[in-house]
Coordinates of C-alpha atoms and ligand atoms in Angstrom, one line a residue:
X1 CA 76.3 65.1 97.2
X2 CA 79.6 63.3 96.8
X3 CA 79.5 60.6 94.1
X4 CA 81.2 57.2 94.2
X5 CA 83.5 56.3 91.4
X6 CA 84.4 59.9 90.7
X7 CA 87.5 62.1 91.1
X8 CA 87.1 65.6 92.5
X9 CA 90.1 67.9 91.7
X10 CA 89.8 70.3 94.6
X11 CA 91.5 73.6 95.5
X12 CA 92.5 73.7 99.2
X13 CA 93.1 77.5 99.1
X14 CA 96.3 79.1 100.4
X15 CA 96.4 77.4 103.8
X16 CA 93.8 78.9 106.2
X17 CA 91.0 76.3 106.7
X18 CA 88.5 79.3 106.8
X19 CA 89.4 80.0 103.2
X20 CA 88.3 76.6 102.0
X21 CA 85.1 76.7 99.9
X22 CA 82.1 75.1 101.6
X23 CA 82.1 72.5 98.8
X24 CA 85.7 71.6 99.4
X25 CA 85.0 71.1 103.0
X26 CA 82.0 68.9 102.4
X27 CA 83.9 66.8 99.9
X28 CA 86.8 66.4 102.3
X29 CA 84.4 65.3 105.1
X30 CA 83.0 62.6 102.8
X31 CA 85.8 61.3 100.6
X32 CA 87.1 57.7 100.7
X33 CA 90.6 58.6 99.4
X34 CA 92.4 62.0 99.6
X35 CA 95.6 62.5 97.6
X36 CA 97.1 65.8 98.5
X37 CA 100.1 68.0 97.7
X38 CA 102.8 69.2 100.2
X39 CA 101.2 72.6 100.3
X40 CA 98.1 71.4 102.0
X41 CA 98.6 71.9 105.8
X42 CA 97.6 69.5 108.5
X43 CA 94.9 71.9 109.7
X44 CA 93.0 71.3 106.5
X45 CA 93.7 67.5 106.4
X46 CA 92.2 67.4 110.0
X47 CA 88.8 68.2 108.4
X48 CA 88.9 65.0 106.4
X49 CA 86.6 62.0 106.8
X50 CA 88.2 60.1 109.7
X51 CA 87.7 56.9 107.7
X52 CA 89.4 58.3 104.6
X53 CA 92.7 57.1 103.4
X54 CA 95.0 60.1 103.2
X55 CA 98.1 60.1 101.1
X56 CA 100.7 62.8 100.5
X57 CA 101.7 62.6 96.9
X58 CA 103.6 65.9 96.9
X59 CA 106.8 66.2 95.0
X60 CA 108.9 67.4 97.9
X61 CA 108.2 65.1 100.9
X62 CA 105.5 62.9 99.6
X63 CA 105.5 59.1 99.1
X64 CA 108.9 58.3 97.7
X65 CA 108.8 58.3 93.9
X66 CA 105.1 59.3 93.5
X67 CA 105.4 60.3 89.9
X68 CA 102.6 62.0 88.0
X69 CA 101.9 58.6 86.3
X70 CA 101.5 56.9 89.7
X71 CA 99.2 59.6 91.0
X72 CA 97.1 59.2 87.9
X73 CA 96.9 55.5 88.2
X74 CA 96.1 55.6 91.9
X75 CA 93.2 58.0 91.3
X76 CA 91.9 55.9 88.4
X77 CA 92.1 52.6 90.2
X78 CA 90.3 54.0 93.3
X79 CA 87.5 55.6 91.3
X80 CA 87.1 52.4 89.2
X81 CA 86.8 50.5 92.5
X82 CA 83.9 52.8 93.4
X83 CA 85.7 55.2 95.8
X84 CA 85.1 58.9 95.9
X85 CA 88.5 60.5 95.4
X86 CA 89.6 64.0 96.3
X87 CA 92.7 65.2 94.6
X88 CA 93.5 68.1 96.9
X89 CA 95.9 70.8 95.7
X90 CA 97.1 74.0 97.3
X91 CA 95.4 77.2 96.1
X92 CA 93.5 76.6 92.9
X93 CA 94.0 73.4 90.9
X94 CA 94.1 75.3 87.6
X95 CA 97.1 77.5 88.6
X96 CA 100.4 75.7 88.3
X97 CA 98.7 72.5 89.5
X98 CA 99.0 70.0 86.7
X99 CA 95.3 70.0 86.4
X100 CA 95.2 69.6 82.6
X101 CA 97.4 66.5 82.7
X102 CA 95.3 64.9 85.4
X103 CA 92.1 65.6 83.5
X104 CA 93.6 64.1 80.4
X105 CA 94.5 61.0 82.3
X106 CA 91.0 60.7 83.8
X107 CA 89.4 61.2 80.4
X108 CA 91.6 58.6 78.8
X109 CA 90.5 56.2 81.5
X110 CA 86.8 57.3 81.2
X111 CA 86.7 58.2 84.9
X112 CA 84.2 61.0 85.7
X113 CA 85.7 64.1 87.4
X114 CA 84.8 67.6 88.6
X115 CA 87.0 70.6 89.3
X116 CA 86.3 72.6 92.5
X117 CA 88.2 75.9 92.5
X118 CA 90.1 77.4 95.4
X119 CA 91.6 80.7 96.4
X120 CA 95.0 80.9 94.6
X121 CA 98.1 82.1 96.4
X122 CA 98.4 85.3 94.3
X123 CA 95.0 86.5 95.6
X124 CA 95.8 85.6 99.2
X125 CA 99.1 87.6 98.8
X126 CA 97.2 90.6 97.4
X127 CA 94.8 90.4 100.4
X128 CA 97.8 90.2 102.8
X129 CA 99.2 93.3 101.3
X130 CA 95.8 95.1 101.0
X131 CA 96.4 95.7 97.3
X132 CA 94.1 95.6 94.3
X133 CA 95.9 93.8 91.5
X134 CA 93.8 95.6 89.0
X135 CA 93.7 99.1 90.6
X136 CA 92.3 100.9 87.5
X137 CA 94.3 104.0 88.1
X138 CA 97.5 102.0 87.6
X139 CA 97.0 98.6 85.9
X140 CA 94.9 97.1 83.2
X141 CA 96.1 93.5 83.3
X142 CA 97.3 90.8 85.7
X143 CA 100.0 88.4 84.6
X144 CA 100.1 85.1 86.4
X145 CA 103.6 83.7 85.8
X146 CA 106.3 81.5 87.3
X147 CA 109.9 82.2 87.6
X148 CA 110.6 78.4 87.9
X149 CA 112.0 76.9 84.8
X150 CA 113.0 73.4 85.8
X151 CA 112.4 71.0 83.0
X152 CA 112.5 73.6 80.3
X153 CA 115.4 75.0 78.4
X154 CA 113.9 78.4 77.8
X155 CA 116.0 81.3 78.8
X156 CA 114.0 83.2 81.4
X157 CA 114.7 86.7 79.9
X158 CA 112.7 85.7 76.8
X159 CA 109.7 84.9 79.1
X160 CA 109.4 88.5 80.3
X161 CA 109.2 90.2 76.9
X162 CA 105.7 91.4 76.4
X163 CA 104.7 90.3 80.0
X164 CA 106.6 92.9 82.0
X165 CA 104.7 96.1 81.2
X166 CA 104.1 99.2 83.3
X167 CA 100.4 98.6 83.1
X168 CA 100.5 95.0 84.3
X169 CA 100.7 93.5 87.7
X170 CA 103.0 90.5 87.8
X171 CA 102.1 87.7 90.1
X172 CA 105.1 85.5 90.2
X173 CA 104.7 82.0 91.6
X174 CA 107.8 80.0 92.6
X175 CA 109.9 83.2 92.5
X176 CA 113.1 81.4 93.5
X177 CA 116.0 83.0 95.3
X178 CA 117.9 84.8 92.6
X179 CA 116.2 88.1 92.9
X180 CA 119.3 89.9 91.4
X181 CA 118.9 88.0 88.1
X182 CA 115.1 88.6 88.2
X183 CA 115.6 92.3 88.8
X184 CA 118.0 92.5 85.9
X185 CA 115.7 90.6 83.6
X186 CA 112.7 92.8 84.5
X187 CA 114.7 96.0 84.1
X188 CA 116.0 94.6 80.7
X189 CA 112.4 94.0 79.7
X190 CA 111.6 97.7 80.2
X191 CA 110.2 98.1 83.7
X192 CA 111.3 101.1 85.7
X193 CA 113.6 100.8 88.7
X194 CA 111.1 102.4 91.1
X195 CA 108.2 100.1 90.4
X196 CA 106.9 98.6 93.7
X197 CA 107.3 94.9 94.6
X198 CA 106.1 92.8 97.5
X199 CA 107.2 89.4 98.6
X200 CA 104.5 87.5 100.6
X201 CA 105.6 84.5 102.5
X202 CA 103.1 81.9 103.8
X203 CA 100.1 84.0 102.8
X204 CA 96.9 83.2 104.8
X205 CA 98.7 81.4 107.6
X206 CA 99.7 82.5 111.1
X207 CA 103.3 82.9 109.9
X208 CA 102.3 85.2 107.0
X209 CA 104.8 88.0 106.3
X210 CA 105.0 90.8 103.7
X211 CA 108.3 92.4 102.6
X212 CA 108.2 95.4 100.4
X213 CA 110.7 96.9 98.0
X214 CA 111.2 98.5 94.6
X215 CA 112.4 96.7 91.6
X216 CA 115.8 98.3 92.0
X217 CA 116.2 96.9 95.5
X218 CA 114.7 93.5 94.8
X219 CA 117.9 91.7 95.5
X220 CA 118.0 93.2 99.0
X221 CA 114.7 91.6 100.0
X222 CA 115.3 89.3 103.0
X223 CA 115.1 85.5 102.5
X224 CA 111.7 84.4 103.7
X225 CA 110.2 80.9 104.4
X226 CA 108.6 79.0 101.6
X227 CA 106.1 79.1 100.1
X228 CA 106.4 82.7 98.9
X229 CA 105.1 84.7 96.0
X230 CA 106.3 87.9 94.5
X231 CA 104.0 90.7 93.3
X232 CA 105.4 93.5 91.1
X233 CA 103.6 96.5 89.6
X234 CA 102.3 100.0 90.0
X235 CA 99.0 98.7 91.3
X236 CA 100.8 97.9 94.5
X237 CA 102.0 101.5 95.0
X238 CA 99.8 102.7 97.8
X239 CA 99.7 99.3 99.6
X240 CA 103.5 99.1 99.5
X241 CA 103.8 102.7 100.8
X242 CA 101.4 101.9 103.6
X243 CA 103.4 98.8 104.5
X244 CA 106.7 100.6 104.5
X245 CA 105.3 103.5 106.6
X246 CA 103.9 101.0 109.1
X247 CA 107.2 99.3 109.2
X248 CA 109.2 102.4 109.9
X249 CA 106.6 103.5 112.5
X250 CA 107.2 100.2 114.2
X251 CA 110.9 100.6 114.0
X252 CA 110.6 104.1 115.5
X253 CA 108.4 102.9 118.3
X254 CA 111.0 100.2 119.1
X255 CA 113.8 102.7 119.1
X256 CA 111.9 105.1 121.4
X257 CA 111.1 102.2 123.7
X258 CA 114.8 101.2 123.8
X259 CA 115.8 104.8 124.4
X260 CA 113.2 105.2 127.2
X261 CA 114.3 102.1 129.0
X262 CA 117.9 103.4 129.2
Ligands
SAH301 N1 98.0 75.9 92.8 C1 98.7 76.8 93.7 C2 100.1 77.1 93.2 C3 101.0 75.9 93.2 S1 102.6 76.4 92.7 C4 97.9 78.1 93.9 O1 96.9 78.3 93.2 O2 98.2 78.8 94.8 C5 103.4 76.6 94.2 C6 103.7 78.1 94.5 O3 102.6 78.8 94.9 C7 104.7 78.3 95.6 O4 106.0 78.1 95.2 C8 104.4 79.7 95.9 O5 105.0 80.6 95.0 C9 102.9 79.8 95.8 N2 102.2 79.6 97.0 C10 101.4 78.6 97.4 N3 100.8 78.8 98.6 C11 101.3 80.0 99.0 C12 101.2 80.7 100.2 N4 100.3 80.3 101.2 N5 101.8 81.9 100.4 C13 102.7 82.3 99.4 N6 102.9 81.7 98.2 C14 102.2 80.5 98.1

């Protein structure tokens, strides 16, 4: 089912190989060339065709200087030479994944392509927390947004106007580290201080962790390993309460254990 001379823009999901789509798995097993991002873990790459050429073209630790133009020309050259190419991206390729730019480049080169969706990090984070992003009792919209503004000159605070609403769940990709500034911006945009928030690190991996807070206490969230994603909204209310209760029960059990062993 894999075609030669074609580029498949494939979502690898949030990290757990069991969360790959069957189609992504089949394509990986048959591709001639796999160009992947940093977010794709070795456990997923291990499923690749053993004869495939595998290249990390990620921005962080990939091939030195693999610019977007170089990624595009490599995909195009390989497809024109008759290879089946998998361009593998973390999560879903259509969410903060430069999908549109790559499709434009492929179209300009008249190279056929197909998009294969994946489970995006925001949905894996909601699953980790056990929250419904659209709990109809609390939210009527989901806002997929990034707090990362490298390369743009836009002041972030302007970004939140109209987005940060009490009836919206914010799913904040690349949330950065400056949660104090983010808290102030969200408060300034009109959100209440006691709105729940959850920071999910390495969702859908063995190292997954969930830290819960309120908007007022956002700055006090611990630093967690990347990648992490921040959820904010009333829809998280019962899930965050459940997580905080489980956490304090665990702390209490630890304290009782320590007391008993004295
Ligand atoms: N296309 C990807 C997102 C790429 S942007 C997707 O659909 O998921 C990269 C950002 O995604 C990271 O900075 C982080 O905010 C988020 N992210 C990706 N994988 C993650 C994971 N397993 N756990 C938590 N956040 C993740």
